[in-house]
Coordinates of C-alpha atoms and ligand atoms in Angstrom, one line a residue:
X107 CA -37.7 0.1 49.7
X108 CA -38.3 -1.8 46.9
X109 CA -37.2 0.1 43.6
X110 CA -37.3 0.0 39.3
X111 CA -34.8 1.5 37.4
X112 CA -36.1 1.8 33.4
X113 CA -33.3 2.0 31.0
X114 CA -29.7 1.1 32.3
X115 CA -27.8 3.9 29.8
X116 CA -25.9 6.2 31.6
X117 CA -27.9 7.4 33.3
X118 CA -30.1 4.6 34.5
X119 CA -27.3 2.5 35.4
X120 CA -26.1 5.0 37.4
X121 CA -29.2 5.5 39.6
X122 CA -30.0 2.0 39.7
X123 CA -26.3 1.5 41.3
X124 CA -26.8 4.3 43.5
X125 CA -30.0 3.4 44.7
X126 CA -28.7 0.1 45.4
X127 CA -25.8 2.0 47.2
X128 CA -28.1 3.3 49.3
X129 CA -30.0 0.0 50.9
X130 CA -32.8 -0.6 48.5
X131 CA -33.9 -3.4 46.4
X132 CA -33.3 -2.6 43.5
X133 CA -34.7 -4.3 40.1
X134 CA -32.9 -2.5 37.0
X135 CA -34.9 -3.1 33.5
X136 CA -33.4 -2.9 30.5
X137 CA -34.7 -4.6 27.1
X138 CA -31.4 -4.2 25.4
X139 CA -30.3 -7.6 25.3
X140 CA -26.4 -7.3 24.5
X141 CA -26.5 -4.0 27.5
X142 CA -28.0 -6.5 29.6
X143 CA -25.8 -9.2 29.4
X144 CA -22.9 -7.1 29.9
X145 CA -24.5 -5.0 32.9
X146 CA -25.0 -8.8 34.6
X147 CA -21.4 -10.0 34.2
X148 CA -20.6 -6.3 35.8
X149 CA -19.6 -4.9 32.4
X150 CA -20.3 -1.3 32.2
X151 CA -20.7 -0.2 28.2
X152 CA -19.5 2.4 28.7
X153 CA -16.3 4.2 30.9
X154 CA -17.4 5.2 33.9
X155 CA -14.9 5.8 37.0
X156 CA -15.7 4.0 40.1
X157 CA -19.4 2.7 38.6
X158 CA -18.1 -0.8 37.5
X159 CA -16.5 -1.6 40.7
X160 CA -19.9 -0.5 42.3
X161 CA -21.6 -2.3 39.6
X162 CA -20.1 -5.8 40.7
X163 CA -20.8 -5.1 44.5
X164 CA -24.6 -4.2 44.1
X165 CA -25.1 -7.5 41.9
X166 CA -23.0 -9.9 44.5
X167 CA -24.2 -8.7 47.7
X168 CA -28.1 -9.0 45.4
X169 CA -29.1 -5.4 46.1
X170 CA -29.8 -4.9 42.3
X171 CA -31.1 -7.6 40.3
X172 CA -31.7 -6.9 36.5
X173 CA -34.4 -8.2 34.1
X174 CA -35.3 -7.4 30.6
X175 CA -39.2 -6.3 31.0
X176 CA -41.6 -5.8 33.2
X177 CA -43.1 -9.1 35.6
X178 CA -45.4 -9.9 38.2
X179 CA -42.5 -8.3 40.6
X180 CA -43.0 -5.0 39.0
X181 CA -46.4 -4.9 41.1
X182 CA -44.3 -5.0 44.3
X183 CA -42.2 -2.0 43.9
X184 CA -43.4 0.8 45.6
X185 CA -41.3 3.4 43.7
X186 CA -40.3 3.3 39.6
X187 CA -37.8 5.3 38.2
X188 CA -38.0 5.9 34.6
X189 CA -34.1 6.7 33.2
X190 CA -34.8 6.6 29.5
X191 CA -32.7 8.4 26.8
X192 CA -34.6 11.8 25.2
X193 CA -31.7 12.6 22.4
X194 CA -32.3 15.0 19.5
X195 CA -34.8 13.7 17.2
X196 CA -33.3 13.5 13.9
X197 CA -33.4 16.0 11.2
X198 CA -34.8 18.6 13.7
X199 CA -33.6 20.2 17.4
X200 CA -36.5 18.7 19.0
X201 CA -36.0 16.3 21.7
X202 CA -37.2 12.3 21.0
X203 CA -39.7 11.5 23.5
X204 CA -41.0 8.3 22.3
X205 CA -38.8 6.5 24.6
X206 CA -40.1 8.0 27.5
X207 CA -44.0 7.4 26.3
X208 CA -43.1 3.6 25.6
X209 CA -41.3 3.1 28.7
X210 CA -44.1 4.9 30.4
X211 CA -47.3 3.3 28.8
X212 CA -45.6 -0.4 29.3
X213 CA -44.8 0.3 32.7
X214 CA -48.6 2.1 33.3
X215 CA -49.7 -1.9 33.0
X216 CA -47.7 -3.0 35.7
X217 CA -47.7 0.1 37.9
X218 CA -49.7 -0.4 41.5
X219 CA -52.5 2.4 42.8
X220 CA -50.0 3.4 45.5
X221 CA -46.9 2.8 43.7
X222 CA -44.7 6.4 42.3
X223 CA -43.5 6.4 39.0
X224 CA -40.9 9.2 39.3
X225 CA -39.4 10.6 35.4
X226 CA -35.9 11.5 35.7
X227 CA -35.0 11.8 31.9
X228 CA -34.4 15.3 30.3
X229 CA -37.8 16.1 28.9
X230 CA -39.5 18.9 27.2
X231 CA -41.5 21.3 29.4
X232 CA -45.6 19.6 29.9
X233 CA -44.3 16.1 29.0
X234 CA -44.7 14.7 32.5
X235 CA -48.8 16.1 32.2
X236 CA -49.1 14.1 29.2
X237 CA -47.7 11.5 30.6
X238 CA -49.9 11.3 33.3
X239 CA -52.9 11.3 31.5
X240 CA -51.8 8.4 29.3
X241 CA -50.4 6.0 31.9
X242 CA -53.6 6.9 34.1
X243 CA -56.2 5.9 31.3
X244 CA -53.6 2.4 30.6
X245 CA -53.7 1.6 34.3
X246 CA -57.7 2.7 35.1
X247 CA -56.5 5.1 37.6
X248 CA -54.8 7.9 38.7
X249 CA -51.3 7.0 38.0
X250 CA -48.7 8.9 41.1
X251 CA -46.4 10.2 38.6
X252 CA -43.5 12.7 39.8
X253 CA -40.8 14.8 38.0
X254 CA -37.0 14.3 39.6
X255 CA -34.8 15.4 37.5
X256 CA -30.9 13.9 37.1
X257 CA -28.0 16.6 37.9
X258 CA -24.8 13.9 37.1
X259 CA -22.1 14.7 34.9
X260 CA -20.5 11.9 33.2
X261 CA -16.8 11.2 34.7
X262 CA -17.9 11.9 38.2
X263 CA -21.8 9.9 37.7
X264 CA -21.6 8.0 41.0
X265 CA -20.6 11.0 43.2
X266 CA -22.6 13.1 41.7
X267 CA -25.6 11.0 42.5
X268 CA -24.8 9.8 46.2
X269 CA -23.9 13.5 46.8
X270 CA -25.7 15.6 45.1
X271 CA -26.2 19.6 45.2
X272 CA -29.9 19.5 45.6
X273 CA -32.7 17.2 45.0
X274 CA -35.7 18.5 42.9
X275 CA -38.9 17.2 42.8
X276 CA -41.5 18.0 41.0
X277 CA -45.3 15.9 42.2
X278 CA -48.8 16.3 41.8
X279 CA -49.8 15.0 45.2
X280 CA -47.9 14.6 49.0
X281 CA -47.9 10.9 48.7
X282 CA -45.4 11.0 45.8
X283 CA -42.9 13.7 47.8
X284 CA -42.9 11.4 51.0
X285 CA -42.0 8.1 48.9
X286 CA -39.2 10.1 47.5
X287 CA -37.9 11.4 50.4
X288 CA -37.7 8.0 52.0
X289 CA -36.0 6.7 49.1
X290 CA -33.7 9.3 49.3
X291 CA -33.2 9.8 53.3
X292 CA -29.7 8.2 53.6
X293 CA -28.7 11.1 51.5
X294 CA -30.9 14.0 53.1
X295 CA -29.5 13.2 56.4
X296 CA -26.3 15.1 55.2
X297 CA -28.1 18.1 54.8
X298 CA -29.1 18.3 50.8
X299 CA -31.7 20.3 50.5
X300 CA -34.6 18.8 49.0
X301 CA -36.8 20.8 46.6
X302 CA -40.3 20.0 46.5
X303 CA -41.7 22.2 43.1
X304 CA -44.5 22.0 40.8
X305 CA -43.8 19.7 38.1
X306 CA -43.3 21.8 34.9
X307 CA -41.0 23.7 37.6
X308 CA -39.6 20.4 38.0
X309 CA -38.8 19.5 34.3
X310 CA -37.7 23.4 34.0
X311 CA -34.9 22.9 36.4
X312 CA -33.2 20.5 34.1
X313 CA -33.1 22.1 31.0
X314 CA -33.0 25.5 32.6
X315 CA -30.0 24.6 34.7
X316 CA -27.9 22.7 31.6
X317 CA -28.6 25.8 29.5
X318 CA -27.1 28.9 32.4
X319 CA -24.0 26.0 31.9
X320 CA -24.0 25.9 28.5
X321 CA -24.6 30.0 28.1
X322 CA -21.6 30.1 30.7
X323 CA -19.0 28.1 28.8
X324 CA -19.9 30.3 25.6
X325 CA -19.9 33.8 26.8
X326 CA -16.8 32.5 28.0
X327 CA -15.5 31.2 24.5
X328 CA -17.3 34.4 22.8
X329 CA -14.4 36.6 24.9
X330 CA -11.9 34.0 23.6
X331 CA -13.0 35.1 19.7
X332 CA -12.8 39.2 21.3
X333 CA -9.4 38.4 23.2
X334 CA -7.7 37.2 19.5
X335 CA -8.3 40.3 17.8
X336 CA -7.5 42.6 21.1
X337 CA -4.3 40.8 21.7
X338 CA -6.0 40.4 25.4
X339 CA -5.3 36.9 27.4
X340 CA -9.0 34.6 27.7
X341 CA -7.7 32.6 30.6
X342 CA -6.1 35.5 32.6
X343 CA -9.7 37.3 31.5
X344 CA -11.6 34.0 33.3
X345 CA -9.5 33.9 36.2
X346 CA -10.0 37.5 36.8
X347 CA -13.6 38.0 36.9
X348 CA -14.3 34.7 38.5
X349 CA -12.7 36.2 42.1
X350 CA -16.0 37.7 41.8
X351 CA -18.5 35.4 43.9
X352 CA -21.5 36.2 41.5
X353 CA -20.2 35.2 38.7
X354 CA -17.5 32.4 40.2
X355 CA -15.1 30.7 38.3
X356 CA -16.4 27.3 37.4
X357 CA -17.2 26.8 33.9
X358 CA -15.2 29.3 32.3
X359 CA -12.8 27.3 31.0
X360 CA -12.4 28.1 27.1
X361 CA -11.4 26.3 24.4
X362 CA -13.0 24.5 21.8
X363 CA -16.2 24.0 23.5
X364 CA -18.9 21.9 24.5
X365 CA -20.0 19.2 23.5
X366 CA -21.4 15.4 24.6
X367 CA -25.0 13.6 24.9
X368 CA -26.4 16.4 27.4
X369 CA -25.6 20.2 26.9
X370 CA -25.8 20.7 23.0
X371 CA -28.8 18.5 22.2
X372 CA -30.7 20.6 25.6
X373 CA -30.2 24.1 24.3
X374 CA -31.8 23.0 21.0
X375 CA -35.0 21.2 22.7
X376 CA -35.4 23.9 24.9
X377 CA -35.2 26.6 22.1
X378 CA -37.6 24.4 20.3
X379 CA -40.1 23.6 23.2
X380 CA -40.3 27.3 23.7
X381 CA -40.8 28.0 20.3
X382 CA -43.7 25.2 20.5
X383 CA -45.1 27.7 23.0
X384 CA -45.0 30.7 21.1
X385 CA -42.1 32.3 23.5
X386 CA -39.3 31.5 21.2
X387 CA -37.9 34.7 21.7
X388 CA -37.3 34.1 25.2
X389 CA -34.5 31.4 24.7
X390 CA -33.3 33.1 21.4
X391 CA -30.2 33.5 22.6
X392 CA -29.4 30.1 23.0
X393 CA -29.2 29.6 19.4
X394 CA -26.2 32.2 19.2
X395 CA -24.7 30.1 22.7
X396 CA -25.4 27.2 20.0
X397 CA -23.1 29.0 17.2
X398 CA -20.6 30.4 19.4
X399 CA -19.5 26.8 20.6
X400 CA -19.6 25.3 16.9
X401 CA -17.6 28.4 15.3
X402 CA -14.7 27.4 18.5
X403 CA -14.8 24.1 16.7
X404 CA -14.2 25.6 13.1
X405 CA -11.6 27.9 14.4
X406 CA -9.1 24.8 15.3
X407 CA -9.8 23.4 11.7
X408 CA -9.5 27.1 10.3
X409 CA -5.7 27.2 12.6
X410 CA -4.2 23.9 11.8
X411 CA -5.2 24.9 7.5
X412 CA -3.6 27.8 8.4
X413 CA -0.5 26.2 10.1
X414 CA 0.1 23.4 7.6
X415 CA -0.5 25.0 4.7
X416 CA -1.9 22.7 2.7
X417 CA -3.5 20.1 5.1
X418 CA -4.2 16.9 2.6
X419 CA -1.2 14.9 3.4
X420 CA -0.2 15.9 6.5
X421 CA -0.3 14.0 9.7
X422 CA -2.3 15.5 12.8
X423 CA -2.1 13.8 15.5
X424 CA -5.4 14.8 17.9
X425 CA -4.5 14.1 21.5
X426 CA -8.4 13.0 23.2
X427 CA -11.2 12.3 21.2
X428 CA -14.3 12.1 24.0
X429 CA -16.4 15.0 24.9
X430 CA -14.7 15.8 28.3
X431 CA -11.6 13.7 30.1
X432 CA -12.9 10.5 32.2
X433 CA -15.2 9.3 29.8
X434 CA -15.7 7.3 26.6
X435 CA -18.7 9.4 25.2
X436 CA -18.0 10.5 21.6
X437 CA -21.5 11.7 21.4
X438 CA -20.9 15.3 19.5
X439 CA -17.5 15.2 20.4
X440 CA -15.6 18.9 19.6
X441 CA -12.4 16.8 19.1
X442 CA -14.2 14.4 17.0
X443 CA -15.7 17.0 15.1
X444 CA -12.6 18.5 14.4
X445 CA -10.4 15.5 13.5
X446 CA -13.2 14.4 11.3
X447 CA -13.0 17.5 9.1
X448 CA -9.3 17.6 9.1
X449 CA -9.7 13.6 7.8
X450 CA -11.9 14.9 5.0
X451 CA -9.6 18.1 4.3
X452 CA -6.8 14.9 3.5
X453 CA -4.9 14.7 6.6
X454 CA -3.9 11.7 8.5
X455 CA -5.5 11.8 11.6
X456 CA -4.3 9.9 14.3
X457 CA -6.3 9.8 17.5
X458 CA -4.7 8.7 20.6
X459 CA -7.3 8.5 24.2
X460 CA -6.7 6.6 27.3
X461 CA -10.1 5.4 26.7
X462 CA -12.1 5.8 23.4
X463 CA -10.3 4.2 20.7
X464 CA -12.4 1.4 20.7
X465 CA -16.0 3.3 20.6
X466 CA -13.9 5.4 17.5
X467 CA -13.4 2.9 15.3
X468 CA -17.0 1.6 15.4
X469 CA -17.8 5.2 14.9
X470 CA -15.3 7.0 12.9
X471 CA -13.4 4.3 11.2
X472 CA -11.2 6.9 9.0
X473 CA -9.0 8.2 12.3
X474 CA -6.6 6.1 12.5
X475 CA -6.5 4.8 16.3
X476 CA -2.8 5.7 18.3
X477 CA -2.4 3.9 21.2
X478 CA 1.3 5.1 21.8
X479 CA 1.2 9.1 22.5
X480 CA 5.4 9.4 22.0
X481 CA 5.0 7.4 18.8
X482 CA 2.4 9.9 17.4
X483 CA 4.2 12.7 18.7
X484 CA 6.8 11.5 16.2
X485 CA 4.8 11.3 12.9
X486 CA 3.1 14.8 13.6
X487 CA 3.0 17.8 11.4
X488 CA 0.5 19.2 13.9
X489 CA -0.3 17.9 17.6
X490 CA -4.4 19.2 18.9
X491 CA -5.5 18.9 22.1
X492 CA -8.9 18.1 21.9
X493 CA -9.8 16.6 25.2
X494 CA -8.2 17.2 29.0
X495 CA -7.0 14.5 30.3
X496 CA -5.1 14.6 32.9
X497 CA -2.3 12.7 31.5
X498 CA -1.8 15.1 28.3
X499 CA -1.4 17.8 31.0
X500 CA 1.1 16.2 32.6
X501 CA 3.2 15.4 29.5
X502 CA 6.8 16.5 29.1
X503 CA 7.1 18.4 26.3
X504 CA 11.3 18.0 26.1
X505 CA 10.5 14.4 25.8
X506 CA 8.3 14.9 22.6
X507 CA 9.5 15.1 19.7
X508 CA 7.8 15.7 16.6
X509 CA 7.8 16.6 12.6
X510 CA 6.7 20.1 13.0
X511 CA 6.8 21.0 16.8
X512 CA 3.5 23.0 16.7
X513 CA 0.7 22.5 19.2
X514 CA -2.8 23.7 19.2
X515 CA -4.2 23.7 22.7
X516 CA -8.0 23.3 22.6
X517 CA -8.9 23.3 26.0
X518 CA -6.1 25.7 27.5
X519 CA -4.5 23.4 29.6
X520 CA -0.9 23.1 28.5
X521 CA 1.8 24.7 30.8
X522 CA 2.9 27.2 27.6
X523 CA 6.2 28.5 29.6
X524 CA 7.4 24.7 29.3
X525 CA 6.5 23.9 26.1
X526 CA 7.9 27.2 24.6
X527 CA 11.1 26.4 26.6
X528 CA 11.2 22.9 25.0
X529 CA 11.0 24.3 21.2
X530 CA 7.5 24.2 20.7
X531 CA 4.9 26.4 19.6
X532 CA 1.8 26.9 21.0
X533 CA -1.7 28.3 19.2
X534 CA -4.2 28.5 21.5
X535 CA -7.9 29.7 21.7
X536 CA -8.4 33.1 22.7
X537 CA -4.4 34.0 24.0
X538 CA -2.1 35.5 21.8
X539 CA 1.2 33.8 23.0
Ligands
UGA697 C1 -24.0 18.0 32.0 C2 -24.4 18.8 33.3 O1 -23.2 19.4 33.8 C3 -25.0 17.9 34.3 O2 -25.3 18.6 35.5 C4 -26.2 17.2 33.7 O3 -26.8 16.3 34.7 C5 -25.8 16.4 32.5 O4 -25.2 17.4 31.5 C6 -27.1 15.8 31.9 O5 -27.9 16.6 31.4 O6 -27.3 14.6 32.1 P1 -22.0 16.4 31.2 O7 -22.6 16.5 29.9 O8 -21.6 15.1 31.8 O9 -23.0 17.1 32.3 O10 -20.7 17.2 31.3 P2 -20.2 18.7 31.7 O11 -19.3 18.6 32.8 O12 -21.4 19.6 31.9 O13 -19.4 19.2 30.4 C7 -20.1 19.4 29.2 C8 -19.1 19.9 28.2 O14 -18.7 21.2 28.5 C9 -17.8 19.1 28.0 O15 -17.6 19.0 26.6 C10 -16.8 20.0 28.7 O16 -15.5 19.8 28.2 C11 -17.3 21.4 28.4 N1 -16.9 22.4 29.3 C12 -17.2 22.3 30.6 C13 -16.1 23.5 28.8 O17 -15.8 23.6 27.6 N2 -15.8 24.5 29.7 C14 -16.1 24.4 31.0 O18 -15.7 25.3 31.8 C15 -16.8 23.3 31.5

C-alpha cells in the first residue's frame, strides 16, 4: 500500500519505519530541513534503540523514501498518516494544535476523494471533527479522516509499534476502518485486537490511557511521601499489592517521578480540554497527580540541601539526566530538573549519561557534562540517581569512591545491602533505610 508519514519526530519516524517494516511504500514528509538530511543519511536525531539500524534498511532496500512537502505523488497514496508534535502551548497547559491544523489543511490540497488521512498525534478531545470540516471545505469534498492513536514509549518505539497491545481506531465511515486494517494486516494476523471506536472515543483513548499511567506512577509516589513519615518501606509496599492481578505491578515504580514529552504535558491538556467543556471537575484530580510528581522532584533538592549542608560549593554528581533509561529525551526531565536547581543553589553539577550529554549542553549549558562515571564518583560530595540505566544498576559500589560517600537513589534501583556493605549511605524516596 502506498503510505505518507507527516512529521518524522519521534514519533513519525517511528511509524514511517514501521510501516515500511511492514511491506508498504512508504513516503516520509518532513519540512525540517537539517531532520531531513540527517533522517536520509540514516541519522536518527535523536536515541532510539534498534530504529537507526531499521532506519538504514527501509531507505536501502527503498521501502521509505523521504521528501520535504507534499508533490504530485501525494495524490497516489491511498492512506496518510499525520505524526505531528501537539506539545504544551506556552504559558498555559493547553495542548498546541497548530501543527496538526497546518499539517492537515496543506495536506487537504493534495489528499485524493478515496484516500484516508488517519491523525495519530495526541490531540485534544473534538479536534479530529474540526479537522474534518476544514480539510473537507480545502479539498471540495468530504475528506476520509480517521483517529489512530500512537501507544509507543520511547526506548522500546519500534517494538512497541510492530507489536502493539491493541490497535484503536477511531472513523467516521467503513471505508476508512478497511484501509486501516489492510495497512495493518501483517500485524493483525498475530492476534492484536483491533478496536474500531467512534472518533472522540478514539482521541479519548490516548489521553485517557497516558493519564490512568500517570495517576498510577503518583499514587504510587504519594505512598512514598506516607511511607517517610510511617517509617513503612514504598518498594516492599509496591511489590506487595501488585501480586494483586487488578491492580498489577507495572508502573509502580517510585522515585522521583515522571517526566518526558508525553505524560506530564497530557494530564495538563486533558485537565484543560475538560475544563473547555465545562467538566473540569471530572479530571480534577489530575492536577494533584500533577503536584505529587513535581513535589518528588523538590524532595531530592530539599535531601541533598539537607545532606550537604550548605549546597553552594559542593560538587553533586547526578548519575542520568534523560526522562527514562534508553533514551536521549530531556524534555521535562526530573533529573534535569533537579540538577538544574541544585546548579542555581551553587553546586557543581556534574552530569554523567550513556547518552544525553550532547542534547545537555545545547540545553542546559551550566551542568557540567562527565563522561567518566569513576572520575565523578571521585569529586562528589553527593552522588543522585536520576535516571535507570541499566549500567548505574549494575555498578560496584566498592569500586567507587567518593568525597562524601552518600547516595540519593531517585528511582529505587540501587542494590542498598551492597552499597551499605561498601561504606555508603543511601537516602532514598519513600524507604527509611
Ligand atoms: C508514554 C506512554 O507510556 C506511551 O504508551 C505513550 O504512547 C507515550 O507516552 C506517548 O504519549 O507518546 P513514554 O513517555 O515514552 O510513553 O514513557 P513511559 O514509559 O510511559 O515513562 C514515562 C515516565 O514515567 C518516565 O519518566 C519514567 O521514568 C516514569 N515512570 C514510569 C515512573 O516513574 N515509574 C514507573 O513505574 C513507570
Amino acid at each position: 500500500m502506498k503510505i505518507s508519514v507527516i512529521g518524522l519526530g519521534y514519533l513519525g519516524a517511528t511509524h514511517a519505519v514501521a510501516m515500511a517494516k511492514l511491506g508498504h511504500e512508504v513516503l516520509g514528509i518532513e519540512p525540517d530541513p537539517k531532520k531531513l538530511q540527517a533522517l536520509n543519511a540514516g541519522v536518527l536525531p535523536f536515541h532510539e534503540p534498534g530504529l537507526d539500524v531499521a532506519l538504514q534498511e527501509v531507505l536501502a532496500d527503498g521501502s521509505l523514501k523521504l521528501a520535504s512537502g507534499h508533490s504530485e505523488a501525494s495524490r497516489e497514496i491511498e492512506l496518510h498518516f499525520i505524526c505531528v508534535g501537539t506539545p504544551q502551548l506556552a504559558g498555559s497547559d493547553k495542548a498546541d494544535t497548530s501543527y496538526v491544523f497546518s499539517a492537515a489543511k496543506e495536506l487537504a490540497s493534495w489528499v485524493s476523494k478515496t484516500a484516508v488521512v488517519a491523525g495519530k498525534s495526541t490531540v485534544p478531545v473534538g479536534t479530529a471533527k474540526e479537522l474534518k470540516e476544514e480539510m473537507s471545505k480545502v479539498a471540495g469534498f468530504e475528506v476520509n479522516l480517521a483517529w489512530n492513536p500512537e501507544f509507543l514509549r520511547e526506548g522500546t518505539a519500534l517494538e512497541d509499534s510492530l507489536s502493539p497491545d491493541r490497535i484503536v481506531v477511531g472513523a467516521w465511515n467503513d471505508h476508512s476502518v478497511t484501509v486501516l486494517k489492510t495497512a495493518y494486516s501483517e500485524i493483525l494476523k498475530k492476534g492484536t485486537p483491533f478496536l474500531v471506536l467512534d472518533v472522540p472515543t478514539a482521541e479519548l483513548v490516548k489521553v485517557a490511557a497516558n493519564s490512568f499511567l500517570a495517576t498510577k506512577i503518583s499514587f504510587i509516589n504519594a505512598m512514598a511521601e506516607v511511607a517517610e513519615v510511617s517509617g513503612a518501606d514504598v518498594v516492599a509496599l509496591a511489590n506487595a499489592i501488585g501480586y494483586d492481578e487488578r491492580i498489577g505491578n507495572k508502573f509502580l515504580r517510585s522515585g522521583v517521578g515522571f517526566g518526558g514529552g508525553c505524560l506530564p504535558k497530557d494530564i495538563r491538556g486533558f485537565v484543560a480540554r475538560a475544563e473547555e467543556l465545562g467538566v473540569g471537575s471530572a479530571v480534577e484530580f489530575l492536577k494533584d497527580v500533577d503536584a505529587i510528581n513535581l513535589r518528588r522532584r523538590q524532595r531530592v533538592v530539599d535531601l541533598a540541601k539537607q545532606e550537604l549542608g550548605s549546597v553552594a560549593g559542593k560538587t553533586v554528581l547526578m548519575l542520568g539526566i534523560s526522562f527514562k533509561p534508553d533514551s536521549d529525551d530531556l524534555r521535562d526531565s526530573p533529573a534535569l530538573e533537579i540538577a538544574t536547581q541544585l546548579s542555581g543553589l551553587g553546586a557543581k553539577v556534574l552530569v554523567h549519561d550513556p547518552v544525553s550529554l550532547e542534547a545537555l549542553s545545547l540545553k542546559q549549558p551550566a551542568l557540567i557534562p562527565q563522561e567518566d562515571v569513576a572520575a565523578g564518583f571521585s569529586e562528589a560530595d553527593l552522588v543522585i540517581l536520576g535516571t535507570e540505566w541499566k549500567q548505574y544498576k549494575e555498578l560496584d559500589p566498592s569500586k567507587l569512591d567518593a568525597r562524601t560517600k552518600t547516595v540519593i537513589d531517585g528511582r529505587n534501583v540501587l542494590d542498598v545491602p551492597k552499597w551499605q556493605g561498601a561504606g555508603w549511605k543511601v537516602i532514598a524516596l519513600g524507604r527509611n533505610l
